Amino acid sequence: MSHKPREILSDGENLIFEDYGKRKVMINENDYMELMMSTEKRAIRPALEECLKNPSEVWWNIEEVDGEKYSYYKYFKFYSNLIFIALVLIDDNWNFELNNFYGYEKDDFSLAEKERIGQPIRSWKRP
């Protein structure tokens, strides 16, 4: 993984990414900055755009948290030494909001396998 982040679009309050379906994936700038405080996230951050634009797999699921149902996509990007995951919440109006991103290194690939739950939406061949 040696990708550099592209210039990020902004509407003044939110950062705007695009996924493989040309849908806007937004995150509040303050929420993004909070995510970027983590050294681990900064190390894998360059894979975010590629994961959204060219994922290896996409899974859809609905979970209930504290009595509220959340619909989300998990975008997976498989690398030889990392499985990158972007969690994107989908609201009732089909707005996409980046909620989190994280990765599993080679020794933890079995943990990443447990993240593959729900309905598979798209799948491409693994490297």
CSV table of N, CA and C in Angstrom, one decimal:
chain,number,residue,atom,x,y,z
A,1,MET,N,0.8,-1.2,0.0
A,1,MET,CA,0.0,0.0,0.0
A,1,MET,C,0.9,1.2,0.0
A,2,SER,N,1.0,1.9,-1.1
A,2,SER,CA,1.9,3.1,-1.2
A,2,SER,C,1.1,4.2,-1.9
A,3,HIS,N,-0.1,4.3,-1.6
A,3,HIS,CA,-0.9,5.3,-2.3
A,3,HIS,C,-1.0,6.6,-1.5
A,4,LYS,N,-1.0,7.7,-2.2
A,4,LYS,CA,-1.1,9.0,-1.6
A,4,LYS,C,-2.5,9.5,-1.6
A,5,PRO,N,-3.0,10.1,-0.5
A,5,PRO,CA,-4.4,10.6,-0.6
A,5,PRO,C,-4.6,11.7,-1.7
A,6,ARG,N,-5.7,11.6,-2.3
A,6,ARG,CA,-6.0,12.7,-3.3
A,6,ARG,C,-6.5,13.9,-2.6
A,7,GLU,N,-6.6,15.0,-3.3
A,7,GLU,CA,-7.1,16.2,-2.7
A,7,GLU,C,-8.6,15.9,-2.3
A,8,ILE,N,-8.9,16.3,-1.1
A,8,ILE,CA,-10.2,16.0,-0.6
A,8,ILE,C,-11.2,17.2,-0.9
A,9,LEU,N,-12.3,16.9,-1.4
A,9,LEU,CA,-13.3,17.9,-1.6
A,9,LEU,C,-14.0,18.3,-0.3
A,10,SER,N,-14.5,19.5,-0.2
A,10,SER,CA,-15.2,19.9,1.0
A,10,SER,C,-16.3,20.9,0.6
A,11,ASP,N,-17.4,20.8,1.4
A,11,ASP,CA,-18.5,21.8,1.2
A,11,ASP,C,-18.5,22.8,2.3
A,12,GLY,N,-17.3,22.9,3.0
A,12,GLY,CA,-17.2,23.9,4.1
A,12,GLY,C,-17.4,23.3,5.5
A,13,GLU,N,-18.2,22.2,5.5
A,13,GLU,CA,-18.5,21.6,6.8
A,13,GLU,C,-18.1,20.1,6.8
A,14,ASN,N,-18.3,19.5,5.6
A,14,ASN,CA,-18.1,18.1,5.4
A,14,ASN,C,-17.0,17.8,4.3
A,15,LEU,N,-16.2,16.8,4.5
A,15,LEU,CA,-15.3,16.3,3.5
A,15,LEU,C,-16.2,15.3,2.6
A,16,ILE,N,-15.9,15.4,1.3
A,16,ILE,CA,-16.7,14.6,0.4
A,16,ILE,C,-15.8,13.6,-0.4
A,17,PHE,N,-16.1,12.4,-0.3
A,17,PHE,CA,-15.4,11.3,-1.1
A,17,PHE,C,-16.4,10.8,-2.1
A,18,GLU,N,-16.0,9.9,-3.0
A,18,GLU,CA,-16.9,9.3,-3.9
A,18,GLU,C,-16.6,7.8,-3.9
A,19,ASP,N,-17.7,7.0,-4.0
A,19,ASP,CA,-17.5,5.5,-4.0
A,19,ASP,C,-17.5,5.0,-5.5
A,20,TYR,N,-17.5,3.7,-5.6
A,20,TYR,CA,-17.4,3.0,-6.9
A,20,TYR,C,-18.7,3.3,-7.7
A,21,GLY,N,-19.8,3.6,-7.1
A,21,GLY,CA,-21.1,3.9,-7.8
A,21,GLY,C,-21.2,5.4,-8.0
A,22,LYS,N,-20.2,6.2,-7.8
A,22,LYS,CA,-20.2,7.7,-8.0
A,22,LYS,C,-21.1,8.3,-7.0
A,23,ARG,N,-21.3,7.7,-5.8
A,23,ARG,CA,-22.2,8.3,-4.8
A,23,ARG,C,-21.3,9.1,-3.9
A,24,LYS,N,-21.8,10.2,-3.4
A,24,LYS,CA,-21.0,11.0,-2.4
A,24,LYS,C,-21.0,10.3,-1.0
A,25,VAL,N,-19.8,10.2,-0.5
A,25,VAL,CA,-19.6,9.7,0.9
A,25,VAL,C,-19.0,10.8,1.7
A,26,MET,N,-19.8,11.3,2.7
A,26,MET,CA,-19.4,12.5,3.4
A,26,MET,C,-19.0,12.2,4.8
A,27,ILE,N,-18.2,13.0,5.4
A,27,ILE,CA,-17.9,13.0,6.8
A,27,ILE,C,-17.7,14.4,7.3
A,28,ASN,N,-18.2,14.7,8.5
A,28,ASN,CA,-18.0,16.0,9.1
A,28,ASN,C,-16.5,16.2,9.3
A,29,GLU,N,-16.0,17.4,9.0
A,29,GLU,CA,-14.6,17.7,9.1
A,29,GLU,C,-14.1,17.4,10.5
A,30,ASN,N,-14.9,17.8,11.5
A,30,ASN,CA,-14.4,17.6,12.9
A,30,ASN,C,-14.4,16.1,13.3
A,31,ASP,N,-15.3,15.3,12.8
A,31,ASP,CA,-15.3,13.9,13.0
A,31,ASP,C,-14.1,13.2,12.3
A,32,TYR,N,-13.8,13.7,11.1
A,32,TYR,CA,-12.6,13.2,10.4
A,32,TYR,C,-11.3,13.5,11.2
A,33,MET,N,-11.2,14.8,11.7
A,33,MET,CA,-10.0,15.1,12.4
A,33,MET,C,-9.9,14.3,13.7
A,34,GLU,N,-11.0,14.0,14.3
A,34,GLU,CA,-11.0,13.1,15.5
A,34,GLU,C,-10.5,11.7,15.1
A,35,LEU,N,-10.9,11.2,14.0
A,35,LEU,CA,-10.4,9.9,13.5
A,35,LEU,C,-8.9,9.9,13.3
A,36,MET,N,-8.5,11.0,12.7
A,36,MET,CA,-7.1,11.2,12.3
A,36,MET,C,-6.1,11.4,13.5
A,37,MET,N,-6.6,11.5,14.7
A,37,MET,CA,-5.8,11.6,15.9
A,37,MET,C,-5.1,10.3,16.2
A,38,SER,N,-5.6,9.2,15.7
A,38,SER,CA,-5.0,7.9,15.9
A,38,SER,C,-3.8,7.7,15.0
A,39,THR,N,-2.7,7.3,15.5
A,39,THR,CA,-1.5,7.0,14.7
A,39,THR,C,-1.8,5.9,13.8
A,40,GLU,N,-2.5,4.9,14.2
A,40,GLU,CA,-2.8,3.7,13.4
A,40,GLU,C,-3.7,4.1,12.2
A,41,LYS,N,-4.6,5.0,12.4
A,41,LYS,CA,-5.5,5.4,11.3
A,41,LYS,C,-4.7,6.3,10.3
A,42,ARG,N,-3.8,7.1,10.8
A,42,ARG,CA,-3.0,8.0,9.9
A,42,ARG,C,-2.1,7.1,9.0
A,43,ALA,N,-1.6,6.0,9.6
A,43,ALA,CA,-0.7,5.1,8.8
A,43,ALA,C,-1.5,4.4,7.6
A,44,ILE,N,-2.7,4.1,7.8
A,44,ILE,CA,-3.5,3.4,6.7
A,44,ILE,C,-4.4,4.3,5.9
A,45,ARG,N,-4.5,5.6,6.3
A,45,ARG,CA,-5.3,6.6,5.7
A,45,ARG,C,-5.2,6.7,4.2
A,46,PRO,N,-4.0,6.5,3.6
A,46,PRO,CA,-3.9,6.6,2.1
A,46,PRO,C,-4.7,5.6,1.3
A,47,ALA,N,-5.2,4.6,2.0
A,47,ALA,CA,-6.0,3.6,1.2
A,47,ALA,C,-7.5,3.9,1.2
A,48,LEU,N,-7.9,4.9,1.9
A,48,LEU,CA,-9.3,5.2,2.0
A,48,LEU,C,-10.0,5.5,0.6
A,49,GLU,N,-9.5,6.3,-0.2
A,49,GLU,CA,-10.1,6.6,-1.5
A,49,GLU,C,-10.1,5.4,-2.4
A,50,GLU,N,-9.0,4.6,-2.4
A,50,GLU,CA,-9.0,3.4,-3.2
A,50,GLU,C,-10.0,2.4,-2.7
A,51,CYS,N,-10.2,2.3,-1.4
A,51,CYS,CA,-11.2,1.4,-0.9
A,51,CYS,C,-12.6,1.7,-1.3
A,52,LEU,N,-12.9,3.0,-1.3
A,52,LEU,CA,-14.2,3.4,-1.7
A,52,LEU,C,-14.4,3.4,-3.2
A,53,LYS,N,-13.5,3.7,-4.0
A,53,LYS,CA,-13.6,3.8,-5.4
A,53,LYS,C,-13.4,2.4,-6.1
A,54,ASN,N,-12.6,1.6,-5.5
A,54,ASN,CA,-12.3,0.3,-6.1
A,54,ASN,C,-12.2,-0.8,-5.0
A,55,PRO,N,-13.3,-1.1,-4.3
A,55,PRO,CA,-13.3,-2.0,-3.2
A,55,PRO,C,-13.1,-3.5,-3.7
A,56,SER,N,-12.6,-4.3,-2.9
A,56,SER,CA,-12.5,-5.7,-3.2
A,56,SER,C,-13.9,-6.4,-2.9
A,57,GLU,N,-14.6,-5.9,-1.9
A,57,GLU,CA,-15.9,-6.4,-1.6
A,57,GLU,C,-16.7,-5.2,-0.9
A,58,VAL,N,-18.0,-5.3,-1.0
A,58,VAL,CA,-18.9,-4.4,-0.3
A,58,VAL,C,-20.0,-5.3,0.3
A,59,TRP,N,-20.3,-5.0,1.6
A,59,TRP,CA,-21.3,-5.8,2.3
A,59,TRP,C,-22.3,-4.8,2.9
A,60,TRP,N,-23.6,-5.1,2.9
A,60,TRP,CA,-24.6,-4.3,3.5
A,60,TRP,C,-25.2,-5.0,4.7
A,61,ASN,N,-25.5,-4.2,5.7
A,61,ASN,CA,-26.1,-4.8,6.9
A,61,ASN,C,-26.9,-3.8,7.7
A,62,ILE,N,-27.8,-4.3,8.5
A,62,ILE,CA,-28.6,-3.4,9.5
A,62,ILE,C,-28.3,-4.0,10.8
A,63,GLU,N,-27.9,-3.1,11.7
A,63,GLU,CA,-27.7,-3.4,13.1
A,63,GLU,C,-28.5,-2.5,14.0
A,64,GLU,N,-28.9,-3.0,15.2
A,64,GLU,CA,-29.6,-2.2,16.2
A,64,GLU,C,-28.6,-1.9,17.3
A,65,VAL,N,-28.4,-0.6,17.6
A,65,VAL,CA,-27.6,-0.1,18.6
A,65,VAL,C,-28.4,0.8,19.5
A,66,ASP,N,-28.4,0.5,20.8
A,66,ASP,CA,-29.2,1.3,21.8
A,66,ASP,C,-30.6,1.5,21.3
A,67,GLY,N,-31.3,0.5,20.7
A,67,GLY,CA,-32.6,0.6,20.3
A,67,GLY,C,-32.9,1.3,19.0
A,68,GLU,N,-31.8,1.7,18.3
A,68,GLU,CA,-31.9,2.4,17.0
A,68,GLU,C,-31.2,1.6,15.9
A,69,LYS,N,-31.9,1.4,14.8
A,69,LYS,CA,-31.4,0.6,13.7
A,69,LYS,C,-30.5,1.5,12.8
A,70,TYR,N,-29.4,0.9,12.4
A,70,TYR,CA,-28.5,1.6,11.5
A,70,TYR,C,-28.3,0.7,10.3
A,71,SER,N,-28.4,1.2,9.1
A,71,SER,CA,-28.0,0.6,7.9
A,71,SER,C,-26.7,1.0,7.4
A,72,TYR,N,-25.8,0.1,7.0
A,72,TYR,CA,-24.5,0.5,6.6
A,72,TYR,C,-23.9,-0.4,5.5
A,73,TYR,N,-22.9,0.2,4.8
A,73,TYR,CA,-22.1,-0.6,3.9
A,73,TYR,C,-20.7,-0.7,4.6
A,74,LYS,N,-20.1,-1.9,4.4
A,74,LYS,CA,-18.7,-2.0,4.8
A,74,LYS,C,-17.9,-2.3,3.4
A,75,TYR,N,-17.0,-1.4,3.1
A,75,TYR,CA,-16.2,-1.5,2.0
A,75,TYR,C,-14.9,-2.2,2.4
A,76,PHE,N,-14.5,-3.2,1.7
A,76,PHE,CA,-13.2,-3.9,2.0
A,76,PHE,C,-12.3,-3.8,0.9
A,77,LYS,N,-11.0,-3.6,1.2
A,77,LYS,CA,-9.9,-3.5,0.2
A,77,LYS,C,-8.9,-4.5,0.7
A,78,PHE,N,-8.6,-5.5,-0.1
A,78,PHE,CA,-7.6,-6.5,0.3
A,78,PHE,C,-6.2,-6.2,-0.3
A,79,TYR,N,-5.2,-6.1,0.5
A,79,TYR,CA,-3.9,-6.0,0.1
A,79,TYR,C,-3.1,-7.2,0.7
A,80,SER,N,-1.9,-7.4,0.2
A,80,SER,CA,-1.2,-8.6,0.7
A,80,SER,C,-0.8,-8.5,2.2
A,81,ASN,N,-0.7,-7.3,2.7
A,81,ASN,CA,-0.3,-7.1,4.1
A,81,ASN,C,-1.4,-6.4,5.0
A,82,LEU,N,-2.6,-6.1,4.4
A,82,LEU,CA,-3.6,-5.3,5.1
A,82,LEU,C,-4.9,-5.6,4.5
A,83,ILE,N,-5.9,-5.7,5.3
A,83,ILE,CA,-7.3,-5.6,4.9
A,83,ILE,C,-7.9,-4.3,5.5
A,84,PHE,N,-8.2,-3.4,4.6
A,84,PHE,CA,-8.7,-2.1,4.9
A,84,PHE,C,-10.2,-2.1,4.8
A,85,ILE,N,-10.9,-1.5,5.9
A,85,ILE,CA,-12.3,-1.5,5.9
A,85,ILE,C,-12.8,-0.1,6.2
A,86,ALA,N,-13.8,0.3,5.4
A,86,ALA,CA,-14.4,1.6,5.6
A,86,ALA,C,-15.9,1.3,5.9
A,87,LEU,N,-16.4,1.9,7.0
A,87,LEU,CA,-17.7,1.7,7.5
A,87,LEU,C,-18.5,3.0,7.1
A,88,VAL,N,-19.6,2.8,6.3
A,88,VAL,CA,-20.3,4.0,5.8
A,88,VAL,C,-21.8,3.8,6.2
A,89,LEU,N,-22.3,4.7,7.0
A,89,LEU,CA,-23.7,4.6,7.4
A,89,LEU,C,-24.6,5.2,6.2
A,90,ILE,N,-25.8,4.6,6.1
A,90,ILE,CA,-26.7,5.0,5.1
A,90,ILE,C,-28.0,5.4,5.8
A,91,ASP,N,-28.4,6.7,5.5
A,91,ASP,CA,-29.7,7.1,6.2
A,91,ASP,C,-30.9,6.8,5.4
A,92,ASP,N,-32.1,7.2,5.8
A,92,ASP,CA,-33.3,6.9,5.2
A,92,ASP,C,-33.4,7.5,3.8
A,93,ASN,N,-32.7,8.6,3.5
A,93,ASN,CA,-32.7,9.3,2.2
A,93,ASN,C,-31.5,8.8,1.3
A,94,TRP,N,-30.9,7.7,1.7
A,94,TRP,CA,-29.7,7.2,1.0
A,94,TRP,C,-28.5,8.1,0.9
A,95,ASN,N,-28.3,8.9,2.0
A,95,ASN,CA,-27.1,9.7,2.1
A,95,ASN,C,-26.1,8.8,2.7
A,96,PHE,N,-24.8,8.9,2.3
A,96,PHE,CA,-23.8,8.0,2.7
A,96,PHE,C,-22.8,8.8,3.6
A,97,GLU,N,-22.6,8.4,4.9
A,97,GLU,CA,-21.7,9.1,5.8
A,97,GLU,C,-20.6,8.1,6.3
A,98,LEU,N,-19.4,8.5,6.0
A,98,LEU,CA,-18.2,7.8,6.5
A,98,LEU,C,-18.2,7.8,8.0
A,99,ASN,N,-18.3,6.7,8.6
A,99,ASN,CA,-18.4,6.6,10.1
A,99,ASN,C,-17.0,6.2,10.7
A,100,ASN,N,-16.3,5.4,10.0
A,100,ASN,CA,-15.0,4.9,10.5
A,100,ASN,C,-14.2,4.2,9.4
A,101,PHE,N,-12.9,4.0,9.6
A,101,PHE,CA,-12.1,3.2,8.8
A,101,PHE,C,-11.0,2.6,9.7
A,102,TYR,N,-10.6,1.4,9.3
A,102,TYR,CA,-9.6,0.7,10.1
A,102,TYR,C,-9.0,-0.4,9.3
A,103,GLY,N,-8.0,-1.1,9.8
A,103,GLY,CA,-7.4,-2.1,9.0
A,103,GLY,C,-6.9,-3.3,9.9
A,104,TYR,N,-6.8,-4.4,9.3
A,104,TYR,CA,-6.3,-5.6,9.9
A,104,TYR,C,-5.0,-6.0,9.2
A,105,GLU,N,-3.9,-6.2,10.0
A,105,GLU,CA,-2.7,-6.6,9.4
A,105,GLU,C,-2.7,-8.1,9.2
A,106,LYS,N,-1.7,-8.6,8.5
A,106,LYS,CA,-1.6,-10.0,8.1
A,106,LYS,C,-1.9,-11.0,9.2
A,107,ASP,N,-1.4,-10.8,10.4
A,107,ASP,CA,-1.6,-11.7,11.5
A,107,ASP,C,-3.0,-11.7,12.0
A,108,ASP,N,-3.8,-10.7,11.6
A,108,ASP,CA,-5.2,-10.6,12.1
A,108,ASP,C,-6.2,-10.7,11.0
A,109,PHE,N,-5.8,-11.3,9.9
A,109,PHE,CA,-6.8,-11.5,8.8
A,109,PHE,C,-8.0,-12.3,9.2
A,110,SER,N,-7.8,-13.3,10.2
A,110,SER,CA,-9.0,-14.1,10.6
A,110,SER,C,-10.0,-13.2,11.3
A,111,LEU,N,-9.6,-12.1,12.0
A,111,LEU,CA,-10.5,-11.2,12.6
A,111,LEU,C,-11.3,-10.4,11.5
A,112,ALA,N,-10.6,-10.0,10.5
A,112,ALA,CA,-11.3,-9.3,9.4
A,112,ALA,C,-12.3,-10.2,8.7
A,113,GLU,N,-12.1,-11.4,8.7
A,113,GLU,CA,-13.1,-12.4,8.1
A,113,GLU,C,-14.4,-12.3,8.9
A,114,LYS,N,-14.4,-12.1,10.1
A,114,LYS,CA,-15.6,-12.0,11.0
A,114,LYS,C,-16.4,-10.7,10.7
A,115,GLU,N,-15.8,-9.7,10.0
A,115,GLU,CA,-16.4,-8.5,9.6
A,115,GLU,C,-17.3,-8.6,8.4
A,116,ARG,N,-17.2,-9.8,7.7
A,116,ARG,CA,-17.9,-10.0,6.5
A,116,ARG,C,-19.3,-10.6,6.8
A,117,ILE,N,-20.2,-9.7,7.3
A,117,ILE,CA,-21.5,-10.1,7.7
A,117,ILE,C,-22.6,-9.3,7.0
A,118,GLY,N,-23.7,-9.9,6.8
A,118,GLY,CA,-24.8,-9.2,6.1
A,118,GLY,C,-25.0,-9.7,4.7
A,119,GLN,N,-25.4,-8.8,3.8
A,119,GLN,CA,-25.6,-9.2,2.5
A,119,GLN,C,-24.5,-8.7,1.6
A,120,PRO,N,-23.8,-9.6,0.9
A,120,PRO,CA,-22.7,-9.1,-0.1
A,120,PRO,C,-23.4,-8.3,-1.2
A,121,ILE,N,-22.8,-7.2,-1.5
A,121,ILE,CA,-23.4,-6.3,-2.5
A,121,ILE,C,-22.5,-6.4,-3.8
A,122,ARG,N,-21.2,-6.3,-3.6
A,122,ARG,CA,-20.3,-6.4,-4.7
A,122,ARG,C,-19.1,-7.2,-4.3
A,123,SER,N,-18.5,-7.9,-5.2
A,123,SER,CA,-17.3,-8.7,-4.9
A,123,SER,C,-16.4,-8.8,-6.1
A,124,TRP,N,-15.2,-8.5,-6.0
A,124,TRP,CA,-14.2,-8.7,-7.0
A,124,TRP,C,-13.2,-9.7,-6.6
A,125,LYS,N,-12.4,-10.2,-7.5
A,125,LYS,CA,-11.4,-11.2,-7.1
A,125,LYS,C,-10.4,-10.7,-6.1
A,126,ARG,N,-10.0,-11.5,-5.2
A,126,ARG,CA,-8.9,-11.2,-4.3
A,126,ARG,C,-7.6,-11.2,-5.0
A,127,PRO,N,-6.6,-10.4,-4.6
A,127,PRO,CA,-5.3,-10.5,-5.2
A,127,PRO,C,-4.6,-11.8,-5.0
